[in-house]
Each structure stands twice: as structure tokens, then as C-alpha cells.
Coordinates of C-alpha atoms in Angstrom, one line a residue:
X276 CA -29.1 154.6 -31.9
X277 CA -26.4 155.7 -34.3
X278 CA -27.1 156.0 -38.1
X279 CA -24.8 153.0 -38.9
X280 CA -26.6 150.8 -36.3
X281 CA -29.9 151.8 -37.7
X282 CA -28.8 150.8 -41.2
X283 CA -27.4 147.6 -39.8
X284 CA -30.6 146.7 -38.0
X285 CA -32.6 147.5 -41.1
X286 CA -30.4 145.2 -43.3
X287 CA -30.6 142.4 -40.8
X288 CA -34.4 142.6 -40.4
X289 CA -35.1 142.8 -44.2
X290 CA -32.6 140.0 -44.9
X291 CA -34.1 137.7 -42.3
X292 CA -37.6 138.5 -43.6
X293 CA -36.6 137.5 -47.1
X294 CA -34.3 134.6 -46.5
X295 CA -35.3 133.2 -43.0
X296 CA -31.6 132.7 -42.2
X297 CA -29.5 134.2 -39.4
X298 CA -27.4 137.1 -40.7
X299 CA -23.6 137.0 -40.3
X300 CA -21.2 139.9 -40.4
X301 CA -19.5 138.9 -43.8
X302 CA -22.7 139.4 -45.8
X303 CA -23.1 142.9 -44.5
X304 CA -19.5 144.3 -45.0
X305 CA -20.0 145.3 -48.6
X306 CA -23.5 146.8 -48.1
X307 CA -22.4 149.0 -45.2
X308 CA -18.8 149.5 -46.3
X309 CA -17.4 148.3 -43.0
X310 CA -14.9 145.7 -41.8
X311 CA -16.2 142.4 -40.5
X312 CA -14.9 143.3 -37.0
X313 CA -16.8 146.6 -37.0
X314 CA -20.0 144.8 -38.0
X315 CA -19.5 142.2 -35.3
X316 CA -19.0 145.0 -32.7
X317 CA -22.1 146.8 -33.8
X318 CA -24.2 143.6 -33.8
X319 CA -23.0 142.9 -30.3
X320 CA -24.2 146.3 -29.2
X321 CA -27.6 145.8 -30.9
X322 CA -27.8 142.5 -29.1
X323 CA -27.1 144.2 -25.8
X324 CA -29.9 146.7 -26.5
X325 CA -32.3 143.7 -27.0
X326 CA -32.8 144.4 -30.7
X327 CA -31.1 141.3 -32.0
X328 CA -30.9 137.7 -30.8
X329 CA -28.2 135.1 -31.5
X330 CA -29.4 131.9 -33.2
X331 CA -28.4 128.8 -31.2
X332 CA -27.1 127.0 -34.3
X333 CA -25.3 129.9 -35.9
X334 CA -23.1 132.9 -35.1
X335 CA -25.5 135.0 -37.1
X336 CA -28.2 137.2 -35.6
X337 CA -31.9 137.4 -36.0
X338 CA -34.3 140.3 -35.0
X339 CA -36.0 140.1 -31.6
X340 CA -39.5 141.3 -31.1
X341 CA -38.0 144.6 -29.8
X342 CA -36.0 144.8 -33.0
X343 CA -39.0 144.3 -35.2
X344 CA -40.8 146.9 -33.2
X345 CA -38.0 149.4 -33.7
X346 CA -37.9 148.6 -37.4
X347 CA -41.6 149.2 -38.0
X348 CA -41.7 152.4 -35.9
X349 CA -38.5 154.0 -37.1
X350 CA -37.0 152.4 -40.2
X351 CA -39.7 151.0 -42.4
X352 CA -41.5 152.8 -45.2
X353 CA -44.8 151.4 -46.6
X354 CA -44.2 149.8 -50.0
X355 CA -46.1 151.4 -52.8
X356 CA -48.5 149.2 -54.7
X357 CA -47.7 148.0 -58.1
X358 CA -50.0 148.7 -61.0
X359 CA -51.1 145.1 -61.0
X360 CA -52.0 145.3 -57.3
X361 CA -54.1 148.4 -57.8
X362 CA -55.9 146.9 -60.8
X363 CA -56.9 143.8 -58.9
X364 CA -58.3 145.8 -56.0
X365 CA -60.0 148.4 -58.2
X366 CA -61.7 145.6 -60.2
X367 CA -63.4 144.5 -57.0
X368 CA -64.5 148.0 -56.0
X369 CA -65.9 148.8 -59.4
X370 CA -68.0 145.6 -59.5
X371 CA -71.5 146.9 -58.8
X372 CA -73.0 143.5 -58.8
X373 CA -71.3 142.6 -55.5
X374 CA -72.9 143.1 -52.1
X375 CA -71.0 145.4 -49.7
X376 CA -69.8 142.5 -47.5
X377 CA -68.6 140.6 -50.6
X378 CA -66.7 143.6 -51.8
X379 CA -64.7 143.8 -48.6
X380 CA -64.2 140.0 -48.3
X381 CA -62.9 139.7 -51.9
X382 CA -60.5 142.6 -51.4
X383 CA -59.1 140.9 -48.4
X384 CA -58.9 137.6 -50.2
X385 CA -56.8 139.4 -52.9
X386 CA -54.5 140.8 -50.2
X387 CA -54.1 137.3 -48.7
X388 CA -53.1 136.0 -52.2
X389 CA -50.7 138.9 -52.8
X390 CA -48.9 138.5 -49.4
X391 CA -49.3 134.8 -48.8
X392 CA -50.5 135.5 -45.3
X393 CA -53.8 134.8 -43.6
X394 CA -56.4 137.6 -43.6
X395 CA -59.4 138.1 -41.4
X396 CA -62.5 140.3 -41.8
X397 CA -64.3 140.9 -38.5
X398 CA -67.4 142.7 -39.8
X399 CA -70.2 144.5 -38.1
X400 CA -73.3 145.8 -39.8
X401 CA -74.4 149.2 -38.6
X402 CA -78.0 150.3 -37.7
X403 CA -78.5 151.1 -41.4
X404 CA -79.0 147.4 -42.0
X405 CA -82.9 147.4 -41.8
X406 CA -85.5 144.6 -42.0
X407 CA -86.9 144.3 -45.5
X408 CA -89.0 141.1 -45.2
X409 CA -89.6 138.0 -43.2
X410 CA -91.1 134.9 -44.9
X411 CA -92.4 131.6 -43.6
X412 CA -91.7 128.6 -46.0
X413 CA -93.4 125.3 -45.1
X414 CA -91.2 122.2 -45.5
X415 CA -93.6 119.6 -44.1
X416 CA -96.5 119.4 -41.7
X417 CA -94.2 120.2 -38.7
X418 CA -91.2 122.0 -40.2
X419 CA -90.7 125.5 -41.6
X420 CA -87.9 127.8 -42.7
X421 CA -88.0 131.4 -41.5
X422 CA -86.4 133.6 -44.1
X423 CA -85.2 137.0 -43.1
X424 CA -83.9 139.7 -45.5
X425 CA -82.5 143.2 -45.0
X426 CA -82.3 146.2 -47.2
X427 CA -78.5 145.7 -47.6
X428 CA -79.1 142.3 -49.3
X429 CA -78.3 140.1 -46.4
X430 CA -80.5 136.9 -46.4
X431 CA -80.4 134.2 -43.8
X432 CA -82.7 131.3 -43.0
X433 CA -83.4 129.2 -39.9
X434 CA -85.3 125.9 -39.8
X435 CA -87.8 125.2 -37.0
X436 CA -89.8 122.2 -35.9
X437 CA -93.3 123.5 -35.2
X438 CA -94.9 122.3 -31.9
X439 CA -97.9 120.1 -32.6
X440 CA -100.4 122.7 -31.1
X441 CA -99.2 125.5 -33.4
X442 CA -101.0 126.0 -36.8
X443 CA -99.1 126.9 -39.9
X444 CA -101.7 129.6 -40.6
X445 CA -100.8 131.4 -37.3
X446 CA -97.1 131.6 -38.3
X447 CA -98.0 133.0 -41.7
X448 CA -100.4 135.5 -40.2
X449 CA -97.8 136.7 -37.7
X450 CA -95.2 137.1 -40.5
X451 CA -97.7 139.3 -42.3
X452 CA -98.2 141.5 -39.2
X453 CA -94.4 141.8 -38.8
X454 CA -94.0 142.8 -42.4
X455 CA -96.7 145.4 -42.1
X456 CA -95.3 147.0 -38.9
X457 CA -91.5 146.4 -38.8
X458 CA -90.3 147.0 -42.3
X459 CA -87.4 149.5 -42.2
X460 CA -86.6 148.9 -38.5
X461 CA -82.9 148.5 -37.8
X462 CA -82.2 144.8 -37.6
X463 CA -80.6 145.1 -34.1
X464 CA -83.9 146.7 -32.8
X465 CA -86.3 144.2 -34.3
X466 CA -86.3 141.8 -31.2
X467 CA -87.2 144.7 -28.9
X468 CA -90.0 145.9 -31.2
X469 CA -91.2 142.3 -31.6
X470 CA -91.7 142.1 -27.8
X471 CA -93.3 145.5 -27.2
X472 CA -95.2 146.1 -30.5
X473 CA -95.9 142.7 -32.0
X474 CA -96.5 140.5 -29.0
X475 CA -99.5 142.5 -27.7
X476 CA -101.2 142.4 -31.1
X477 CA -100.7 138.7 -31.7
X478 CA -101.9 137.9 -28.2
X479 CA -105.3 139.0 -29.3
X480 CA -105.3 137.4 -32.8
X481 CA -103.2 134.2 -32.5
X482 CA -104.4 131.3 -30.3
X483 CA -100.9 129.9 -29.5
X484 CA -99.2 133.4 -29.5
X485 CA -96.5 132.5 -26.9
X486 CA -95.1 129.6 -29.0
X487 CA -95.4 131.7 -32.2
X488 CA -93.7 134.7 -30.6
X489 CA -90.8 132.6 -29.4
X490 CA -90.2 131.1 -32.9
X491 CA -89.9 134.6 -34.4
X492 CA -87.9 135.9 -31.5
X493 CA -85.3 133.1 -31.9
X494 CA -85.2 133.6 -35.6
X495 CA -84.5 137.4 -35.3
X496 CA -82.0 137.1 -32.4
X497 CA -80.0 134.4 -34.3
X498 CA -80.1 136.6 -37.4
X499 CA -79.1 139.8 -35.6
X500 CA -76.1 138.0 -34.0
X501 CA -74.9 136.5 -37.3
X502 CA -75.4 139.8 -39.2
X503 CA -73.8 142.0 -36.6
X504 CA -70.8 139.8 -36.0
X505 CA -69.5 137.9 -39.0
X506 CA -66.0 136.4 -39.5
X507 CA -64.4 135.9 -42.9
X508 CA -61.1 134.1 -43.1
X509 CA -58.9 133.9 -46.2
X510 CA -55.8 131.9 -46.7
X511 CA -56.3 130.1 -43.4
X512 CA -53.5 127.6 -44.1
X513 CA -51.0 130.0 -45.7
X514 CA -49.5 130.7 -42.4
X515 CA -48.7 127.0 -41.6
X516 CA -46.8 126.8 -45.0
X517 CA -44.2 129.1 -43.6
X518 CA -40.8 127.7 -42.4
X519 CA -41.6 128.6 -38.8
X520 CA -44.2 125.8 -38.8
X521 CA -41.9 122.9 -39.4
X522 CA -43.3 120.4 -37.0
X523 CA -46.7 118.7 -36.5
X524 CA -47.3 120.1 -33.0
X525 CA -46.9 123.7 -34.1
X526 CA -49.1 123.2 -37.1
X527 CA -51.8 121.6 -34.9
X528 CA -51.6 124.4 -32.4
X529 CA -52.0 127.3 -34.9
X530 CA -54.6 125.5 -36.9
X531 CA -56.8 125.0 -33.8
X532 CA -56.6 128.7 -33.1
X533 CA -58.1 129.5 -36.5
X534 CA -61.1 127.4 -35.5
X535 CA -61.6 129.3 -32.3
X536 CA -64.0 132.2 -33.1
X537 CA -63.7 133.7 -29.6
X538 CA -59.9 133.9 -30.0
X539 CA -60.2 135.5 -33.4
X540 CA -62.6 138.0 -32.0
X541 CA -59.9 139.2 -29.6
X542 CA -58.1 140.6 -32.6
X543 CA -60.9 143.1 -32.9
X544 CA -61.0 143.8 -29.2
X545 CA -57.4 144.9 -29.0
X546 CA -57.5 148.7 -29.0
X547 CA -55.2 150.8 -31.0
X548 CA -54.8 154.2 -32.6
X549 CA -56.6 155.3 -35.8
X550 CA -55.1 153.9 -39.0
X551 CA -52.8 150.8 -39.2
X552 CA -51.9 149.0 -35.9
X553 CA -49.1 146.4 -35.7
X554 CA -49.0 143.8 -32.9
X555 CA -45.8 141.8 -32.8
X556 CA -45.5 138.5 -30.9
X557 CA -46.6 139.0 -27.3
X558 CA -48.3 142.3 -28.2
X559 CA -51.2 140.3 -29.7
X560 CA -53.5 137.9 -27.9
X561 CA -53.9 135.5 -30.8
X562 CA -50.5 133.8 -30.8
X563 CA -47.0 134.9 -29.5
X564 CA -45.3 133.6 -32.6
X565 CA -47.1 135.7 -35.1
X566 CA -47.6 139.4 -36.0
X567 CA -51.1 140.8 -36.5
X568 CA -51.5 144.0 -38.6
X569 CA -55.0 145.5 -38.6
X570 CA -57.1 148.4 -39.5
X571 CA -60.8 149.4 -39.2
X572 CA -63.2 150.3 -42.0
X573 CA -66.5 152.2 -42.3
X574 CA -68.0 151.4 -45.7
X575 CA -71.5 152.5 -46.7
X576 CA -73.2 151.5 -43.4
X577 CA -70.9 148.6 -42.6
X578 CA -68.0 148.7 -40.2
X579 CA -65.4 146.2 -38.9
X580 CA -61.8 145.2 -38.7
X581 CA -59.4 143.9 -41.3
X582 CA -56.4 142.0 -40.0
X583 CA -53.5 140.2 -41.7
X584 CA -51.8 137.4 -39.7
X585 CA -48.3 136.3 -40.5
X586 CA -45.0 135.2 -39.0
X587 CA -43.0 137.8 -36.9
X588 CA -40.7 138.2 -39.9
X589 CA -43.6 139.5 -42.0
X590 CA -43.1 141.8 -44.9
X591 CA -44.3 144.7 -42.9
X592 CA -43.8 147.3 -45.6
X593 CA -45.8 145.3 -48.1
X594 CA -48.7 144.6 -45.8
X595 CA -48.9 148.1 -44.4
X596 CA -48.9 149.5 -48.0
X597 CA -51.8 147.3 -49.0
X598 CA -53.8 147.9 -45.9
X599 CA -53.2 151.6 -46.1
X600 CA -54.5 151.6 -49.7
X601 CA -57.5 149.6 -48.8
X602 CA -58.3 151.7 -45.8
X603 CA -58.1 155.0 -47.8
X604 CA -60.1 153.5 -50.6
X605 CA -62.9 152.4 -48.3
X606 CA -63.0 155.8 -46.6
X607 CA -63.2 157.5 -50.0
X608 CA -66.1 155.2 -51.0
X609 CA -67.9 156.0 -47.7
X610 CA -67.6 159.8 -48.3
X611 CA -69.0 159.7 -51.9

């Protein structure tokens, strides 16, 4: 592509991102120092190349998916963060009172506020998330809460109805055995250790050991699943405030997708290169009318994916700049 065509495409993409209006030749003449006829010819060539599309209600052009792709790969430069942006993010990182997952979630919430797009954290806790304590809290004669804590400060509880033949004392005794033998075990290994190490012991000491064993196994499996795969959404409804979603059906469609955890998980499954990856329209499996920009993180034993979801006319330079800063900062923190 010629230099003038590159400049023309860049102007059209950035104008459409900002104004959401098809771009005509007249508005570009002064910027590119060309006649209107020349601009129209160049636009026609870009359209033939599949980089521009003609809006059905206007003679102006808008970027195609291919046009956005060419822009982000060849013409865009990540936008530097302002001092205010950096201050907001650094304030979160320096807050030592926050748990690790809260630090990441709050940073992504700030990015959602700064960009007005929806952000997602798809987190996974690594094997360094170890069991610290399990407690049994009686609620009534036949109900308990199983409370599980890890060394990373993750706490979850699960309520159970106790079978009539199971005594409360047997549950408490089993929790004491678990606390004695499994403290420090990686949370994703606890279920296996429960079966091979704990079950043989309680079979000799607990009368209704099978029922007790299943209560603890269910509690740990539920906990391990929730800890290893958590989803945090910020600005869920920011996307539907965009002009692209100007009818009820489109709003209902995209809103339902944000309630589908399996679909959101596919954002993480999409493989890409190291660093920042951009999936425009049909490149992503979430929705063909959006762009997904994502990166991965490894932060003091936690790992996962951070993604920003916006319209295809997303401010790519802004989002890439913010995610790049966040990614570099998380890596720096991990190396300390």
C-alpha cells in the first residue's frame, strides 16, 4: 500500500473511532493536502482491497474488519499513559492491604472506567495457593458450614445438610485430622490426598466415614473449582451504551452473552502470541460485532487472562497502551 493510502486509511479509522460517522472525501482534503477527486479515487482503491466499506446511507466510508486489522498491525502506535492514568494504577499496586486477586480486579476496573469498555479477568490460582485451614461451623442440628481458607487469603464456605445418621462430632474430628495432615498442600491436590491419605484413617476412627468423607470431598472440589477458575467482570453494561447497540434486540443479545460463563471462558481459550493479542470481529468467539484485546499475567503465584471488550471501532491505541503498562507492571511485581 502506498504511503498516501496508509495515511488515508489511518485518518478514516481514527475519525470513525472518534465520531462514529462515515468519512467523506471533503473532510480529508485539507489533512492530506489532496483534491476531493484524488481522495475519492484512493478510497475506491482501498475499498477494492477490502479495507474500507461503503455505508448504505452515505457516500462516506467506514473501516472493514480487514481495515481495522491492517491499522492495528501497521499504522497504530500504543498511546502513552497520562500521569493521572499511572497514578490511579500505581495507587492500587501500592495498597498492601489488598489481596492479590483484588489488586488485579481493581486495576482492571480502573481500565474499564478509563476506556468505557467492558473488562474481564479470567483468573487461575497456581499450585502455590495452599490449604491453610478447614473449619466446621454448626448452624443447627442438621446444618453446617464448611469453611476453607488458603495461605493466599482466599476464603470460601459451603453449607451442607447433615444426614441424620452422621454426628456433628465426627465432622469436627475429621476436620481436625485434615488440618493436622494436609496444611500446606496445594489446593488442587487436596481432593486426591483426601481420598488416599485421609479416607483410610477416618475409616478406622469415624463410624459413618463414607458420608463424612463425601461431605469434605464435595466441599474441597467445589472450592478448588471456584479458586482455580474465577471470572471478574467490570463495566458489563458499558458496551451496550455504545451507538452500535441502538435497538433492544442487539442489547438483549450481547447482555445474554455476558451471563454465559462458558462463552466468556472461550476468550481465555483462544490462543495467541505472548504479549497483547487483538481479535477483531469474526476473529473472536465471543461476538462478531466486537473486538477483544487480551493479555496474560503471572502475579505472585496467580495467573490468568485480562481482556477488554469493546466495539470494533475501539480506541485500539488507548487500550493497548493501558494493557501493556499493566502487563509490564505485573511482570515486574512477579520478578521482585
